[in-house]
Amino acid sequence: MARQINIEEDRDMALREGVSVLASGHPVAIPTETVYGLAADATNPVAIARIYETKGRPQFNPLICHMASLAMAEDHVTFDPLSRRLADAFWPGPLTLILPLKAESPIHSLATAGLDTAGVRIPEGFAAELINAFGKPLAAPSANSSGKISSTSAAHVEADLGDRVELILDGGASPVGVESTIVKIEADGTARLLRPGGIVAEDIERVIGVPLMRPEKASAAIEAPGMLASHYAPTAAVRLNAVSLEAGEALLRFGDADVSGQENAAVIIELSRSGDLVEAASRLFDAMKTADASGAHSIAITPIPHHGLGEAINDRLARAAAPRP
């Protein structure tokens, strides 16, 4: 099983051991404000290959490269004016920008899936400290088996990947609870929302002054993480917008509405009894894992509004409910 170090108990040891494992070319499970990441040296192809191996991840799905600072990011990618405005407004934080990779950047093509762009962001807190101590960007997808529910605690990582990773750095529960929002500014100034996430679209639009274009359906061209049609999937089937429950289903409930047949639920889990989207986002993946562990044959989820963080929540649920490959 993986070694675990509690960051709050010994931050210096967590940094020291984290850097040591990263320098050896192996991934480390690290806390971020969004979800836990499986981080490795973004310039080392062997280390990146070990991320894919650990997750069982398709190598055409690119990885986000996490930076310690804007200065580090500028060493690797080129900012257009709108992207720079977004970086200034939301970094550090749960926003990933897709930007042209500089020719001189040592970020390896395995991390970008061979694209001439890289997804970059600056995380909050300990993750940025670790990157700064290591001195190089970290490629870090979510710390879970590919296509499965993202981990928002060290316990989630241990349960899923504990026999496949050397070190888990425990920073407590991830406060945001869903992955970063991914935005790409095209050469003509068009702003595209590739993945909704922890920064709501309306806030991004207020900063850049132009609307975010959304894909009509899951794209066949994988430009950024989280764009696979089937993703974030539990073992049980997922049923969305449920207003009634079948016997033996697990129920994820948003708001206080009663659901017909809920007395026959295998388990009832409240995403937010008060209808708070921030609370629901922070609980989403943990709730899905708990429902899946109940042994229910399917998970029914009540309707969730699409505004604000609801857009990100519904995106994750739609992919969880999509036909499995």
Coordinates of C-alpha atoms in Angstrom, one line a residue:
M1 CA 0.0 0.0 0.0
A2 CA 1.0 3.6 -0.6
R3 CA 2.8 5.6 2.1
Q4 CA 0.7 8.6 3.3
I5 CA 2.0 11.9 4.8
N6 CA -0.5 14.3 6.4
I7 CA 0.5 17.8 5.1
E8 CA -0.8 19.6 8.1
E9 CA 1.1 17.4 10.5
D10 CA 4.5 17.7 8.7
R11 CA 4.5 20.1 5.7
D12 CA 8.3 20.0 5.4
M13 CA 8.4 16.2 5.2
A14 CA 5.6 16.2 2.7
L15 CA 7.5 18.6 0.5
R16 CA 10.8 16.7 0.9
E17 CA 9.3 13.3 0.2
G18 CA 7.2 14.5 -2.6
V19 CA 10.1 16.1 -4.4
S20 CA 12.2 12.9 -3.8
V21 CA 9.6 10.6 -5.4
L22 CA 9.0 13.0 -8.3
A23 CA 12.7 13.2 -8.9
S24 CA 12.8 9.4 -9.1
G25 CA 10.4 9.6 -12.1
H26 CA 7.4 8.2 -10.2
P27 CA 3.9 9.8 -9.7
V28 CA 2.8 11.2 -6.4
A29 CA -0.9 11.7 -5.4
I30 CA -1.3 15.3 -4.3
P31 CA -4.2 17.4 -3.0
T32 CA -5.4 20.4 -5.0
E33 CA -8.4 22.7 -4.5
T34 CA -10.3 20.8 -7.3
V35 CA -9.7 17.1 -6.8
Y36 CA -6.6 15.0 -6.0
G37 CA -4.1 14.8 -8.8
L38 CA -1.7 12.1 -9.8
A39 CA 1.4 14.2 -10.4
A40 CA 4.6 13.5 -12.2
D41 CA 7.4 15.4 -14.0
A42 CA 5.9 16.9 -17.1
T43 CA 9.3 16.9 -18.8
N44 CA 10.1 13.3 -18.2
P45 CA 8.5 10.8 -20.7
V46 CA 9.1 7.8 -18.4
A47 CA 7.4 9.6 -15.5
I48 CA 4.5 10.6 -17.7
A49 CA 4.1 7.1 -19.1
R50 CA 3.8 5.9 -15.5
I51 CA 0.9 8.2 -15.0
Y52 CA -0.9 6.6 -17.9
E53 CA 0.1 3.1 -16.7
T54 CA -1.1 3.8 -13.2
K55 CA -4.5 5.2 -14.4
G56 CA -4.9 2.9 -17.3
R57 CA -5.5 6.1 -19.3
P58 CA -5.7 6.4 -23.1
Q59 CA -2.6 8.2 -24.4
F60 CA -4.6 10.4 -26.7
N61 CA -6.1 12.2 -23.7
P62 CA -3.8 15.1 -22.8
L63 CA -2.8 16.0 -19.3
I64 CA -2.9 19.4 -17.5
C65 CA 0.5 20.8 -16.7
H66 CA 0.4 22.5 -13.3
M67 CA 2.7 25.5 -12.7
A68 CA 4.0 27.2 -9.6
S69 CA 3.6 30.7 -10.9
L70 CA 2.8 32.8 -13.9
A71 CA 6.5 33.3 -14.5
M72 CA 6.9 29.5 -14.8
A73 CA 3.9 29.3 -17.1
E74 CA 5.4 32.0 -19.4
D75 CA 8.5 29.8 -19.8
H76 CA 6.4 27.1 -21.5
V77 CA 3.4 28.7 -23.2
T78 CA 2.5 31.9 -25.1
F79 CA -0.4 34.0 -23.8
D80 CA -2.8 36.0 -25.9
P81 CA -4.3 39.1 -24.3
L82 CA -7.6 37.4 -23.3
S83 CA -5.9 34.4 -21.8
R84 CA -3.5 36.6 -19.9
R85 CA -6.6 38.5 -18.6
L86 CA -8.1 35.2 -17.4
A87 CA -4.8 34.2 -15.8
D88 CA -4.6 37.5 -13.9
A89 CA -8.2 37.1 -12.7
F90 CA -8.3 33.5 -11.7
W91 CA -4.8 32.1 -11.0
P92 CA -4.1 30.5 -8.7
G93 CA -7.4 28.7 -8.9
P94 CA -9.5 26.1 -10.8
L95 CA -9.1 27.4 -14.4
T96 CA -7.1 25.7 -17.1
L97 CA -6.1 27.6 -20.2
I98 CA -5.2 25.8 -23.5
L99 CA -2.2 27.8 -24.9
P100 CA 0.4 27.4 -27.6
L101 CA 3.4 25.5 -26.4
K102 CA 6.7 27.3 -26.9
A103 CA 9.2 25.4 -29.1
E104 CA 11.9 25.6 -26.4
S105 CA 9.6 24.2 -23.7
P106 CA 10.9 20.9 -22.3
I107 CA 7.3 19.7 -21.6
H108 CA 7.2 16.3 -23.3
S109 CA 4.8 15.4 -26.1
L110 CA 3.4 12.5 -24.0
A111 CA 1.9 15.1 -21.6
T112 CA 0.2 17.0 -24.5
A113 CA -0.8 13.9 -26.5
G114 CA 1.3 15.3 -29.4
L115 CA -0.7 18.5 -29.6
D116 CA 1.1 21.9 -30.2
T117 CA -0.8 23.3 -27.2
A118 CA -0.7 22.6 -23.5
G119 CA -3.4 22.9 -20.8
V120 CA -1.9 24.9 -18.0
R121 CA -3.0 26.2 -14.6
I122 CA -1.6 27.3 -11.3
P123 CA -3.2 25.4 -8.3
E124 CA -3.8 26.9 -4.9
G125 CA -1.9 26.0 -1.8
F126 CA 0.3 23.0 -1.2
A127 CA 0.4 21.8 -4.8
A128 CA 2.0 25.1 -6.0
E129 CA 4.5 24.9 -3.1
L130 CA 5.5 21.4 -4.2
I131 CA 5.9 22.4 -7.9
N132 CA 8.0 25.4 -6.8
A133 CA 10.2 23.1 -4.7
F134 CA 10.5 20.6 -7.5
G135 CA 11.3 23.4 -10.0
K136 CA 9.5 21.9 -13.0
P137 CA 5.9 21.7 -14.1
L138 CA 3.8 18.7 -13.0
A139 CA 1.5 16.8 -15.3
A140 CA -1.4 15.9 -13.1
P141 CA -4.7 14.3 -14.1
S142 CA -7.1 13.3 -11.4
A143 CA -5.8 10.5 -9.1
N144 CA -8.2 7.7 -10.0
S145 CA -8.4 4.9 -12.5
S146 CA -9.2 6.2 -16.0
G147 CA -12.8 7.0 -16.6
K148 CA -13.8 6.4 -13.0
I149 CA -15.0 8.8 -10.3
S150 CA -12.4 11.5 -9.4
S151 CA -10.9 11.4 -5.9
T152 CA -11.5 14.3 -3.5
S153 CA -9.7 12.8 -0.5
A154 CA -6.6 10.8 0.3
A155 CA -8.9 7.9 1.4
H156 CA -10.5 7.9 -2.1
V157 CA -7.0 7.7 -3.7
E158 CA -5.9 4.9 -1.3
A159 CA -9.0 2.8 -2.1
D160 CA -8.6 3.2 -5.9
L161 CA -4.8 3.5 -6.5
G162 CA -3.2 2.5 -3.1
D163 CA -1.5 -0.5 -4.6
R164 CA -0.2 1.4 -7.6
V165 CA 1.3 4.6 -6.2
E166 CA 4.2 5.0 -3.9
L167 CA 3.2 8.2 -2.0
I168 CA -0.1 9.9 -1.2
L169 CA 0.1 13.4 0.3
D170 CA -3.0 14.0 2.5
G171 CA -4.3 17.5 2.4
G172 CA -7.8 16.8 3.6
A173 CA -11.0 17.1 1.5
S174 CA -10.7 19.0 -1.8
P175 CA -12.8 22.2 -1.2
V176 CA -14.0 22.7 -4.8
G177 CA -14.8 19.1 -5.5
V178 CA -14.9 19.2 -9.3
E179 CA -12.1 19.6 -11.8
S180 CA -10.9 22.9 -13.3
T181 CA -12.8 24.8 -16.0
I182 CA -11.0 24.5 -19.3
V183 CA -11.0 27.4 -21.8
K184 CA -9.3 28.0 -25.1
I185 CA -9.0 31.3 -26.8
E186 CA -8.8 30.9 -30.6
A187 CA -6.6 33.0 -32.9
D188 CA -9.7 35.0 -34.0
G189 CA -10.6 35.8 -30.3
T190 CA -13.3 33.3 -30.0
A191 CA -13.5 31.9 -26.5
R192 CA -14.4 28.2 -26.2
L193 CA -15.5 26.4 -23.1
L194 CA -14.0 22.9 -23.5
R195 CA -14.9 21.7 -20.0
P196 CA -17.1 23.4 -17.4
G197 CA -15.6 23.2 -13.9
G198 CA -14.7 25.1 -10.7
I199 CA -14.9 28.6 -12.2
V200 CA -18.4 29.3 -13.5
A201 CA -18.8 30.4 -17.2
E202 CA -20.6 33.6 -16.2
D203 CA -17.6 34.8 -14.2
I204 CA -15.2 34.1 -17.1
E205 CA -17.4 36.0 -19.5
R206 CA -17.5 39.0 -17.3
V207 CA -13.7 39.1 -17.3
I208 CA -13.1 38.7 -21.1
G209 CA -16.2 40.5 -22.3
V210 CA -17.2 37.9 -24.9
P211 CA -19.5 34.9 -24.7
L212 CA -18.1 31.4 -24.2
M213 CA -18.9 29.1 -27.1
R214 CA -19.9 25.6 -26.0
P215 CA -19.6 22.4 -28.0
E216 CA -22.9 21.0 -29.1
K217 CA -21.9 17.5 -28.1
A218 CA -18.8 15.6 -26.9
S219 CA -16.1 16.3 -29.4
A220 CA -14.4 13.5 -31.3
A221 CA -11.2 15.6 -31.3
I222 CA -9.7 15.4 -27.8
E223 CA -8.3 18.9 -27.1
A224 CA -8.3 18.8 -23.3
P225 CA -8.8 16.4 -20.4
G226 CA -12.3 15.3 -19.5
M227 CA -13.6 15.4 -23.1
L228 CA -14.2 11.7 -23.5
A229 CA -17.9 11.0 -23.9
S230 CA -17.9 8.4 -21.2
H231 CA -16.0 9.6 -18.1
Y232 CA -16.2 9.9 -14.3
A233 CA -18.2 6.6 -14.4
P234 CA -19.0 4.4 -11.3
T235 CA -19.5 0.7 -11.7
A236 CA -23.2 1.0 -11.4
A237 CA -25.3 2.5 -14.1
V238 CA -26.3 6.1 -13.8
R239 CA -29.8 7.5 -14.4
L240 CA -30.2 11.3 -14.6
N241 CA -33.2 13.7 -13.8
A242 CA -34.9 11.0 -11.8
V243 CA -38.3 11.9 -10.3
S244 CA -39.1 8.3 -9.2
L245 CA -37.0 5.5 -7.9
E246 CA -36.8 1.8 -8.8
A247 CA -36.4 -0.7 -6.0
G248 CA -32.8 -1.2 -5.0
E249 CA -31.4 1.9 -6.7
A250 CA -29.2 4.4 -4.9
L251 CA -30.6 7.9 -4.8
L252 CA -28.5 11.1 -5.1
R253 CA -30.8 13.9 -4.2
F254 CA -30.5 17.7 -4.8
G255 CA -32.9 20.0 -3.0
D256 CA -35.7 18.9 -0.7
A257 CA -38.2 17.4 -3.2
D258 CA -39.6 14.0 -2.4
V259 CA -38.9 11.3 -5.0
S260 CA -41.6 8.6 -5.6
G261 CA -40.4 5.2 -4.4
Q262 CA -37.5 6.6 -2.3
E263 CA -38.5 4.4 0.6
N264 CA -37.1 1.5 -1.4
A265 CA -33.7 3.1 -2.0
A266 CA -30.6 1.1 -1.3
V267 CA -29.2 4.4 0.1
I268 CA -30.1 8.1 -0.1
I269 CA -27.4 10.6 -0.2
E270 CA -28.0 14.3 -0.1
L271 CA -25.9 16.4 -2.5
S272 CA -27.4 19.6 -1.0
R273 CA -30.7 19.5 0.9
S274 CA -30.8 23.3 0.7
G275 CA -30.2 23.4 -3.1
D276 CA -26.7 24.9 -2.8
L277 CA -24.7 24.2 -6.0
V278 CA -21.4 24.9 -4.3
E279 CA -22.2 22.3 -1.7
A280 CA -23.4 19.9 -4.3
A281 CA -20.2 20.2 -6.3
S282 CA -18.0 19.6 -3.3
R283 CA -19.9 16.5 -2.4
L284 CA -20.5 15.1 -5.9
F285 CA -17.7 12.6 -6.4
D286 CA -17.7 11.4 -2.8
A287 CA -21.5 10.9 -3.0
M288 CA -21.1 8.9 -6.3
K289 CA -18.4 6.7 -4.7
T290 CA -20.6 6.1 -1.6
A291 CA -23.6 5.2 -3.8
D292 CA -21.5 2.9 -5.9
A293 CA -20.1 1.1 -2.8
S294 CA -23.7 0.4 -1.6
G295 CA -24.0 -2.4 -4.2
A296 CA -26.9 -0.7 -6.0
H297 CA -27.4 -1.8 -9.6
S298 CA -27.9 1.8 -10.6
I299 CA -27.7 5.3 -9.2
A300 CA -30.6 7.7 -9.8
I301 CA -29.9 11.4 -9.5
T302 CA -32.6 14.1 -9.2
P303 CA -32.6 17.1 -11.5
I304 CA -29.9 19.7 -10.9
P305 CA -30.1 23.3 -12.4
H306 CA -27.7 24.1 -15.2
H307 CA -26.7 27.6 -14.1
G308 CA -23.5 28.5 -12.3
L309 CA -21.7 25.4 -11.0
G310 CA -24.6 23.3 -12.1
E311 CA -23.2 23.4 -15.6
A312 CA -20.1 21.6 -14.4
I313 CA -22.0 19.1 -12.2
N314 CA -24.4 18.2 -15.1
D315 CA -21.4 17.8 -17.5
R316 CA -19.8 15.2 -15.1
L317 CA -23.1 13.4 -14.6
A318 CA -23.8 13.2 -18.4
R319 CA -20.4 11.7 -19.0
A320 CA -20.9 9.3 -16.0
A321 CA -24.2 8.2 -17.5
A322 CA -23.0 7.9 -21.1
P323 CA -22.7 4.4 -22.8
R324 CA -19.5 2.7 -21.6
P325 CA -16.8 2.0 -24.2

